[in-house]
Amino acid sequence: MQSTSHLFKDNVARALVDPNLQQALVHVRTKFIDKRQDAINALPEFEALRDAARDLKNHVLSRLDQYLVQFEENVARHGGQVHWAQTPAEARQTILEICRRANARTVTKGKTMVGEEIGINDHLAANGIEPIETDLGEYIIQLRGETPSHVIAPAVHLTKAQVEETFRKVHTELDPARNLEEPETLLNEARHRLRGRFIVADVGITGANFLIADSGTTTIVTNEGNGDLTQTLPRIHIVLAGIEKIVPSIKDAGLLLRVLARSATGQEMSAYTTFSTGPRRPGDLDGPDEFHVVLLDNGRSKLLGTEFEEMLRCIRCGACLNHCPIYHAVGGHAYGWVYAGPIGAITTPALIGIENATPLPEASSLCGRCESVCPVRIPIPKMLRHWREEAFERRLTGTCARWALALWAALATRPALYRLATGVGARVLRLLAGRRGRFATLPFASAWTKHRDLPAPQGRTFMAQYRSRK
Amino acid sequence: MTSARDRILGAIRNNLAAGGRQAEAYPGSGPEPQRAKLPPAGQRALFLRMASQAAATTDVATARAEIPALIAAYLKNHNLPAQIRVAPDPRLTGLDWTSQPLLEVSSGGTDGSHPVSVTGAFSAVAETGTLALTSGAPSPTLLNFLPENHIVVLDAKDLSGSYEDLWAKLKAQYGAEMPRTLNLVTGPSRSGDIEQTILMGAHGPKRLHIILLDEQT
Amino acid sequence: MRVGLFVTCLVDLYRPVIGFAAIRLLEQAGCAVAVPEAQTCCGQPGYNSGDKASAQKLARQVIAAFDGFDYVVAPSGSCGGMIKTHYPELLADDPAWALRANALAAKTYELTQFLRDVLNWDAIAARFDGKVTYHDSCSSLRELKVKGQPRALLAKVDGLALAELPNGEPCCGFGGTFCVKFPDISNKMVEDKVANIAATGAATVLAADMGCLLNIAGKLKREGSQVQARHVAEVLAGMTDTPAIGEEG
């Protein structure tokens, strides 16, 4: 996927004045947060489970190679096939070859963020194969030519009215008199349309929430059941997953499931959790004839053993997005690439390069709410700082900011000089403010005074007063 | 040129080693929630409560012979077609369906033309009100997803308290193998994708009805 | 008990009364308070902007300045959190300094946290008439887990009624340099915050961090609100005769 992460500020400016987006984002800030809290209140073991989930993922990452090999052996043992892809191009090529071999004309898709990462839809379409998104939110944005703006709620940036408009525009045969105002009608419309597509699809592509090493099993979690139709109806099932999705055994998947849905939607469990092991077996009346797993690296392996390794614990629940004031303000598309929100702000620089995503780690007040809700306790603020350090070291930070920092450091590390400067500064500002106590505008402070007054200092600094009192 | 496999595995090993990363010991899979540690009667009550919370409906049968009548009544009460597709499972096909003359009964998999499916369950998890359905000749997967209405007969003897219990049951039944498909189903299909408003029946069943067969009571 | 006061740069520059209020409270609680001359800033601007070297330099300066105290107290969750949770990380690669950073971290507290958790003190002798609301700073709430302490102390102030801030967990939008790097996002955040403050009907909003207070007071005043903003220490110490933050006087 083409990135606009480097244009974050322009994206933000547009997002802040988009009335539909702003209206749609209200739902994120209320519903997700309250439901998650209720679910957690109902499970006293939740914090201990978070610790365990963190430890489990750390364990897996520390011996990722062994688990991947074990996974591969067990997939093969059940008649499936693992394909390795170091780059998006390799993954695209592998998938295209499988589809071509099957003479595939249409491919149904369950939700996969890795699919976005490698731009599989465009690639298939360019090669004459029609990709059909089946998750309701994904379906809607595919009709609109958009990308997901949220890891679990891809169409969260849209209002009901926009969805209705899209349906009418695309499905021109719809009776104009038909009332599509209720979400339920829209859902039924989509269900009806997609049912036909499911039945005729040649290949189904899904993502994976977990890959289970000791049985060669892949797991998807959905609420709609679209993933299950995607992988059960076509002749071929392709699972597309990042290499970090491995867990040792099904009971470890169980641990992560206990924190996943609660963190994501506030459900105890999502409606459907499906474990798939190999293709159809003798006597089965349904299920795919072929089972393929494409494992994508795309820069993940280079995070191992570094200060960024911990981000590979992510189980893509979306809780950090749901609790992020930046995400609440600008939505997901402003981040400019596949992954939005706090996890996007640390993942995007890792996968496409900090030089292509410098503003993302800067765009945080480091409030820490993301870390406080992360089910696998990824220290997101710490990683944002690491990226800022890397940007600073590589001189990617703005010149103005660097000068300001240098001036600050020069003063702050010389206490006597600092006293002098702050003493003068405080008094000058006090004088300038007069009796008013604050500034509505001030040269060099326009970024502050654009939206708020700047309170004036009281007068003499604390240190000056303290010294004279002594 | 080396294969992608070798490059990826090599990169993993090199980076772990370069970072001085030691292989960590397996830390376990976390605590088992207290709520699931109940005697059988408590488990049944918890299961029914949690399944309802997930928007499934439930009935309890005290004898296997009651099931056809319960299903007929359920369909009638919800104004649903009296037409069921029964999984080719002898425990279900062997029931006396003739006791419900108005019920049109067929057995097998589904191509999506059946409005109501009736299936068994491998187990279920009381902890979250979740059904565990395994694929196999007597239990085609599509019966769990294509029909608009899914009725599941769960034998109370098969109920698990926690997920740990379920994994143990799976192991006892399947050994080191896994069934091709294991579906954990918690309530009917739904979507919140339009303005985060939950709507039932996205792609899977709009209604999930569970009949708990509890012959002990 | 010898307590070193870490004044914080914003209190030093903007609102000295907070520093004197902190000293009064600590002395009321029986501490001998001193203010080391060599302190300037905790280093957060550099730390949060990727300038690790400058941040380390300042951390060493602070560590050296506060050698020899039994405790170090800051009227700020942000600076307190910097010393307590980030100095050890910042200097982790330098064994000798890491040791000293850990020692300082272990004896450093945010003011209300110190009064309640270390001294178990709440003999507040102050009066403040009216309804107030309280804003938890991100670093107090999430980094230092301070929540009940300021409330317990405010409950001892005569005449004061505390109205909890609805949706109190989100950041106010200050975030140090964040608010000037991304002024429009910051503005949305502080808009939400002052709307919630207004919803409480309180005449005063209190907080324990001068950064949040500058931001919140600045927005309140820009919107023409009558709500006043003060540091919690001013109210707890009974030093509220000076104009509130950004008010005429």
PDB file of C-alpha atoms in Angstrom, chain A residues 8-9 12-13 16 22 29 33 323 325-326 328-330 359-360 362-370 372 382 385-386 388-390 392-393 397 401-402 405-406 408-409 411-416 418-419 421-423 425-426 429-430 434-441 445-467 469-470, chain C residues 5 7 9-20 23 33-52 54-55 57-58 61 86 89-90 138-139 142-143 167 169-171 173-192 211 213-219 221-222 239 242-243 245-249:
ATOM      1  CA  PHE A   8       0.591  13.327   8.366  1.00  0.00           C
ATOM      2  CA  LYS A   9       0.133  17.029   9.071  1.00  0.00           C
ATOM      3  CA  VAL A  12      -4.643  15.836   9.979  1.00  0.00           C
ATOM      4  CA  ALA A  13      -5.682  19.237   8.666  1.00  0.00           C
ATOM      5  CA  LEU A  16     -10.152  17.855  11.499  1.00  0.00           C
ATOM      6  CA  GLN A  22     -15.840  13.915  13.075  1.00  0.00           C
ATOM      7  CA  ARG A  29     -14.753   7.355  21.979  1.00  0.00           C
ATOM      8  CA  ILE A  33     -14.337   2.203  25.862  1.00  0.00           C
ATOM      9  CA  HIS A 323      -8.406   4.905  23.797  1.00  0.00           C
ATOM     10  CA  PRO A 325      -7.036  10.999  21.916  1.00  0.00           C
ATOM     11  CA  ILE A 326      -5.093  11.518  18.702  1.00  0.00           C
ATOM     12  CA  HIS A 328     -10.254  10.204  18.372  1.00  0.00           C
ATOM     13  CA  ALA A 329      -9.370  13.561  16.853  1.00  0.00           C
ATOM     14  CA  VAL A 330      -8.222  12.532  13.382  1.00  0.00           C
ATOM     15  CA  PRO A 359       5.657  12.631  12.018  1.00  0.00           C
ATOM     16  CA  LEU A 360       3.834   9.572  13.359  1.00  0.00           C
ATOM     17  CA  GLU A 362       5.883  12.720  17.160  1.00  0.00           C
ATOM     18  CA  ALA A 363       2.114  12.944  17.072  1.00  0.00           C
ATOM     19  CA  SER A 364       1.509  11.846  20.638  1.00  0.00           C
ATOM     20  CA  SER A 365       1.236  13.608  23.948  1.00  0.00           C
ATOM     21  CA  LEU A 366       2.686  10.397  25.444  1.00  0.00           C
ATOM     22  CA  CYS A 367      -0.374  10.216  27.661  1.00  0.00           C
ATOM     23  CA  GLY A 368       0.101   6.484  28.121  1.00  0.00           C
ATOM     24  CA  ARG A 369      -3.519   5.468  27.841  1.00  0.00           C
ATOM     25  CA  CYS A 370      -2.616   3.044  25.032  1.00  0.00           C
ATOM     26  CA  SER A 372      -2.633   1.142  30.080  1.00  0.00           C
ATOM     27  CA  LYS A 382       8.540   4.077  25.258  1.00  0.00           C
ATOM     28  CA  ARG A 385      10.336   7.829  22.265  1.00  0.00           C
ATOM     29  CA  HIS A 386      12.728   5.306  20.707  1.00  0.00           C
ATOM     30  CA  ARG A 388      11.946   9.995  18.188  1.00  0.00           C
ATOM     31  CA  GLU A 389      15.492   9.248  19.281  1.00  0.00           C
ATOM     32  CA  GLU A 390      16.196   7.512  16.015  1.00  0.00           C
ATOM     33  CA  PHE A 392      16.755  12.863  16.079  1.00  0.00           C
ATOM     34  CA  GLU A 393      19.971  10.906  15.594  1.00  0.00           C
ATOM     35  CA  THR A 397      13.588  16.060  13.121  1.00  0.00           C
ATOM     36  CA  ALA A 401      12.788  21.943  16.716  1.00  0.00           C
ATOM     37  CA  ARG A 402      16.478  21.015  16.784  1.00  0.00           C
ATOM     38  CA  LEU A 405      16.174  21.902  21.759  1.00  0.00           C
ATOM     39  CA  ALA A 406      19.802  22.961  21.493  1.00  0.00           C
ATOM     40  CA  TRP A 408      17.014  24.688  25.833  1.00  0.00           C
ATOM     41  CA  ALA A 409      19.784  22.182  26.546  1.00  0.00           C
ATOM     42  CA  LEU A 411      20.540  26.855  29.168  1.00  0.00           C
ATOM     43  CA  ALA A 412      19.203  24.028  31.282  1.00  0.00           C
ATOM     44  CA  THR A 413      22.625  22.464  31.751  1.00  0.00           C
ATOM     45  CA  ARG A 414      24.040  25.781  33.048  1.00  0.00           C
ATOM     46  CA  PRO A 415      22.028  26.608  36.168  1.00  0.00           C
ATOM     47  CA  ALA A 416      23.493  30.099  36.680  1.00  0.00           C
ATOM     48  CA  TYR A 418      19.459  29.502  33.299  1.00  0.00           C
ATOM     49  CA  ARG A 419      18.531  31.565  36.397  1.00  0.00           C
ATOM     50  CA  ALA A 421      17.527  33.903  31.480  1.00  0.00           C
ATOM     51  CA  THR A 422      14.413  32.742  33.290  1.00  0.00           C
ATOM     52  CA  GLY A 423      14.613  35.670  35.702  1.00  0.00           C
ATOM     53  CA  GLY A 425      12.094  36.146  30.846  1.00  0.00           C
ATOM     54  CA  ALA A 426       9.569  35.931  33.646  1.00  0.00           C
ATOM     55  CA  LEU A 429       6.556  38.533  30.132  1.00  0.00           C
ATOM     56  CA  ARG A 430       4.925  39.894  33.280  1.00  0.00           C
ATOM     57  CA  GLY A 434       0.461  44.052  32.322  1.00  0.00           C
ATOM     58  CA  ARG A 435      -2.502  43.514  34.636  1.00  0.00           C
ATOM     59  CA  ARG A 436      -4.241  41.257  32.163  1.00  0.00           C
ATOM     60  CA  GLY A 437      -2.492  38.138  33.367  1.00  0.00           C
ATOM     61  CA  ARG A 438      -2.350  36.477  29.965  1.00  0.00           C
ATOM     62  CA  PHE A 439      -1.603  36.892  26.275  1.00  0.00           C
ATOM     63  CA  ALA A 440      -4.024  36.412  23.429  1.00  0.00           C
ATOM     64  CA  THR A 441      -1.162  36.634  20.947  1.00  0.00           C
ATOM     65  CA  ALA A 445       4.125  31.491  20.416  1.00  0.00           C
ATOM     66  CA  SER A 446       1.498  31.430  17.696  1.00  0.00           C
ATOM     67  CA  ALA A 447       1.190  27.646  17.800  1.00  0.00           C
ATOM     68  CA  TRP A 448       0.036  28.071  21.389  1.00  0.00           C
ATOM     69  CA  THR A 449      -1.992  31.257  21.048  1.00  0.00           C
ATOM     70  CA  LYS A 450      -3.797  30.087  17.919  1.00  0.00           C
ATOM     71  CA  HIS A 451      -6.222  28.201  20.132  1.00  0.00           C
ATOM     72  CA  ARG A 452      -5.609  29.364  23.691  1.00  0.00           C
ATOM     73  CA  ASP A 453      -4.412  32.292  25.715  1.00  0.00           C
ATOM     74  CA  LEU A 454      -0.993  32.062  27.256  1.00  0.00           C
ATOM     75  CA  PRO A 455      -1.088  32.734  30.987  1.00  0.00           C
ATOM     76  CA  ALA A 456       1.565  35.228  32.054  1.00  0.00           C
ATOM     77  CA  PRO A 457       4.149  34.435  34.727  1.00  0.00           C
ATOM     78  CA  GLN A 458       3.499  35.809  38.201  1.00  0.00           C
ATOM     79  CA  GLY A 459       6.629  37.965  38.039  1.00  0.00           C
ATOM     80  CA  ARG A 460       9.866  37.035  39.765  1.00  0.00           C
ATOM     81  CA  THR A 461      10.865  33.396  39.452  1.00  0.00           C
ATOM     82  CA  PHE A 462      10.538  31.018  42.339  1.00  0.00           C
ATOM     83  CA  MET A 463      14.285  30.710  42.628  1.00  0.00           C
ATOM     84  CA  ALA A 464      14.756  34.479  42.802  1.00  0.00           C
ATOM     85  CA  GLN A 465      12.118  34.817  45.465  1.00  0.00           C
ATOM     86  CA  TYR A 466      13.363  31.831  47.423  1.00  0.00           C
ATOM     87  CA  ARG A 467      16.888  33.183  47.432  1.00  0.00           C
ATOM     88  CA  ARG A 469      13.647  34.997  51.398  1.00  0.00           C
ATOM     89  CA  LYS A 470      16.512  32.933  52.738  1.00  0.00           C
TER      90      LYS A 470
ATOM     91  CA  LEU C   5      11.991  20.215  46.636  1.00  0.00           C
ATOM     92  CA  VAL C   7      10.494  23.007  41.948  1.00  0.00           C
ATOM     93  CA  CYS C   9      10.826  24.671  35.516  1.00  0.00           C
ATOM     94  CA  LEU C  10       7.248  25.702  34.868  1.00  0.00           C
ATOM     95  CA  VAL C  11       6.560  26.488  38.523  1.00  0.00           C
ATOM     96  CA  ASP C  12       9.843  28.366  38.772  1.00  0.00           C
ATOM     97  CA  LEU C  13       9.062  30.476  35.744  1.00  0.00           C
ATOM     98  CA  TYR C  14       5.302  30.814  35.826  1.00  0.00           C
ATOM     99  CA  ARG C  15       3.901  30.339  39.242  1.00  0.00           C
ATOM    100  CA  PRO C  16       6.246  30.485  42.195  1.00  0.00           C
ATOM    101  CA  VAL C  17       3.334  30.400  44.615  1.00  0.00           C
ATOM    102  CA  ILE C  18       3.011  26.688  43.918  1.00  0.00           C
ATOM    103  CA  GLY C  19       6.567  26.137  45.110  1.00  0.00           C
ATOM    104  CA  PHE C  20       5.931  28.063  48.299  1.00  0.00           C
ATOM    105  CA  ILE C  23       7.082  24.065  51.045  1.00  0.00           C
ATOM    106  CA  VAL C  33      12.667  21.403  53.192  1.00  0.00           C
ATOM    107  CA  ALA C  34      15.543  22.645  51.089  1.00  0.00           C
ATOM    108  CA  VAL C  35      15.639  23.782  47.478  1.00  0.00           C
ATOM    109  CA  PRO C  36      18.931  22.926  45.755  1.00  0.00           C
ATOM    110  CA  GLU C  37      20.214  25.765  43.595  1.00  0.00           C
ATOM    111  CA  ALA C  38      21.611  23.567  40.852  1.00  0.00           C
ATOM    112  CA  GLN C  39      18.230  22.394  39.573  1.00  0.00           C
ATOM    113  CA  THR C  40      16.743  23.670  36.341  1.00  0.00           C
ATOM    114  CA  CYS C  41      14.615  21.215  34.382  1.00  0.00           C
ATOM    115  CA  CYS C  42      14.086  17.469  34.689  1.00  0.00           C
ATOM    116  CA  GLY C  43      15.066  16.926  31.052  1.00  0.00           C
ATOM    117  CA  GLN C  44      11.718  15.920  29.693  1.00  0.00           C
ATOM    118  CA  PRO C  45      11.711  18.237  26.654  1.00  0.00           C
ATOM    119  CA  GLY C  46      14.858  16.548  25.409  1.00  0.00           C
ATOM    120  CA  TYR C  47      13.810  13.066  26.486  1.00  0.00           C
ATOM    121  CA  ASN C  48      10.482  13.290  24.704  1.00  0.00           C
ATOM    122  CA  SER C  49      11.963  14.868  21.595  1.00  0.00           C
ATOM    123  CA  GLY C  50      14.566  12.197  20.990  1.00  0.00           C
ATOM    124  CA  ASP C  51      17.487  14.241  22.291  1.00  0.00           C
ATOM    125  CA  LYS C  52      18.682  11.540  24.620  1.00  0.00           C
ATOM    126  CA  SER C  54      20.754  16.301  26.553  1.00  0.00           C
ATOM    127  CA  ALA C  55      18.223  14.454  28.643  1.00  0.00           C
ATOM    128  CA  LYS C  57      23.061  15.357  30.934  1.00  0.00           C
ATOM    129  CA  LEU C  58      20.156  16.950  32.768  1.00  0.00           C
ATOM    130  CA  GLN C  61      22.592  17.222  36.954  1.00  0.00           C
ATOM    131  CA  HIS C  86      12.400   7.393  33.293  1.00  0.00           C
ATOM    132  CA  GLU C  89      15.786   3.790  31.850  1.00  0.00           C
ATOM    133  CA  LEU C  90      17.609   6.827  30.560  1.00  0.00           C
ATOM    134  CA  CYS C 138      -1.581  11.541  32.579  1.00  0.00           C
ATOM    135  CA  SER C 139       1.705  11.043  34.370  1.00  0.00           C
ATOM    136  CA  ARG C 142      -0.963   6.316  34.679  1.00  0.00           C
ATOM    137  CA  GLU C 143       2.743   6.571  35.405  1.00  0.00           C
ATOM    138  CA  ASN C 167     -14.559  11.260  31.312  1.00  0.00           C
ATOM    139  CA  GLU C 169      -9.027   9.783  31.944  1.00  0.00           C
ATOM    140  CA  PRO C 170      -8.040  11.345  28.616  1.00  0.00           C
ATOM    141  CA  CYS C 171      -5.108  13.704  28.257  1.00  0.00           C
ATOM    142  CA  GLY C 173      -3.743  17.890  25.129  1.00  0.00           C
ATOM    143  CA  PHE C 174      -0.703  19.567  26.658  1.00  0.00           C
ATOM    144  CA  GLY C 175       1.934  16.871  26.280  1.00  0.00           C
ATOM    145  CA  GLY C 176       4.926  19.226  26.455  1.00  0.00           C
ATOM    146  CA  THR C 177       6.105  20.137  22.969  1.00  0.00           C
ATOM    147  CA  PHE C 178       3.215  18.144  21.527  1.00  0.00           C
ATOM    148  CA  CYS C 179       0.825  21.059  22.008  1.00  0.00           C
ATOM    149  CA  VAL C 180       2.883  23.351  19.790  1.00  0.00           C
ATOM    150  CA  LYS C 181       3.933  20.688  17.301  1.00  0.00           C
ATOM    151  CA  PHE C 182       0.348  19.604  16.716  1.00  0.00           C
ATOM    152  CA  PRO C 183      -1.682  22.598  17.881  1.00  0.00           C
ATOM    153  CA  ASP C 184      -4.896  21.606  16.127  1.00  0.00           C
ATOM    154  CA  ILE C 185      -5.047  18.102  17.597  1.00  0.00           C
ATOM    155  CA  SER C 186      -4.070  19.481  20.982  1.00  0.00           C
ATOM    156  CA  ASN C 187      -6.861  22.002  20.658  1.00  0.00           C
ATOM    157  CA  LYS C 188      -9.457  19.304  20.086  1.00  0.00           C
ATOM    158  CA  MET C 189      -8.278  17.549  23.208  1.00  0.00           C
ATOM    159  CA  VAL C 190      -8.370  20.614  25.405  1.00  0.00           C
ATOM    160  CA  GLU C 191     -11.768  21.599  23.980  1.00  0.00           C
ATOM    161  CA  ASP C 192     -13.138  18.292  25.192  1.00  0.00           C
ATOM    162  CA  GLY C 211       1.698  22.055  32.128  1.00  0.00           C
ATOM    163  CA  LEU C 213      -2.935  23.945  34.051  1.00  0.00           C
ATOM    164  CA  LEU C 214      -1.384  26.378  31.561  1.00  0.00           C
ATOM    165  CA  ASN C 215      -3.151  24.552  28.763  1.00  0.00           C
ATOM    166  CA  ILE C 216      -6.501  24.277  30.501  1.00  0.00           C
ATOM    167  CA  ALA C 217      -6.439  27.833  31.899  1.00  0.00           C
ATOM    168  CA  GLY C 218      -5.383  29.199  28.518  1.00  0.00           C
ATOM    169  CA  LYS C 219      -8.310  27.455  26.826  1.00  0.00           C
ATOM    170  CA  LYS C 221      -9.783  32.078  29.202  1.00  0.00           C
ATOM    171  CA  ARG C 222      -9.836  31.995  25.404  1.00  0.00           C
ATOM    172  CA  MET C 239      -2.469  30.140  49.525  1.00  0.00           C
ATOM    173  CA  THR C 242      -3.035  35.408  44.433  1.00  0.00           C
ATOM    174  CA  PRO C 243      -5.005  35.583  41.154  1.00  0.00           C
ATOM    175  CA  ILE C 245      -3.671  31.106  36.546  1.00  0.00           C
ATOM    176  CA  GLY C 246      -4.024  33.568  33.689  1.00  0.00           C
ATOM    177  CA  GLU C 247      -6.370  35.847  35.649  1.00  0.00           C
ATOM    178  CA  GLU C 248      -6.094  39.596  35.846  1.00  0.00           C
ATOM    179  CA  GLY C 249      -4.543  41.019  38.948  1.00  0.00           C
TER     180      GLY C 249
END
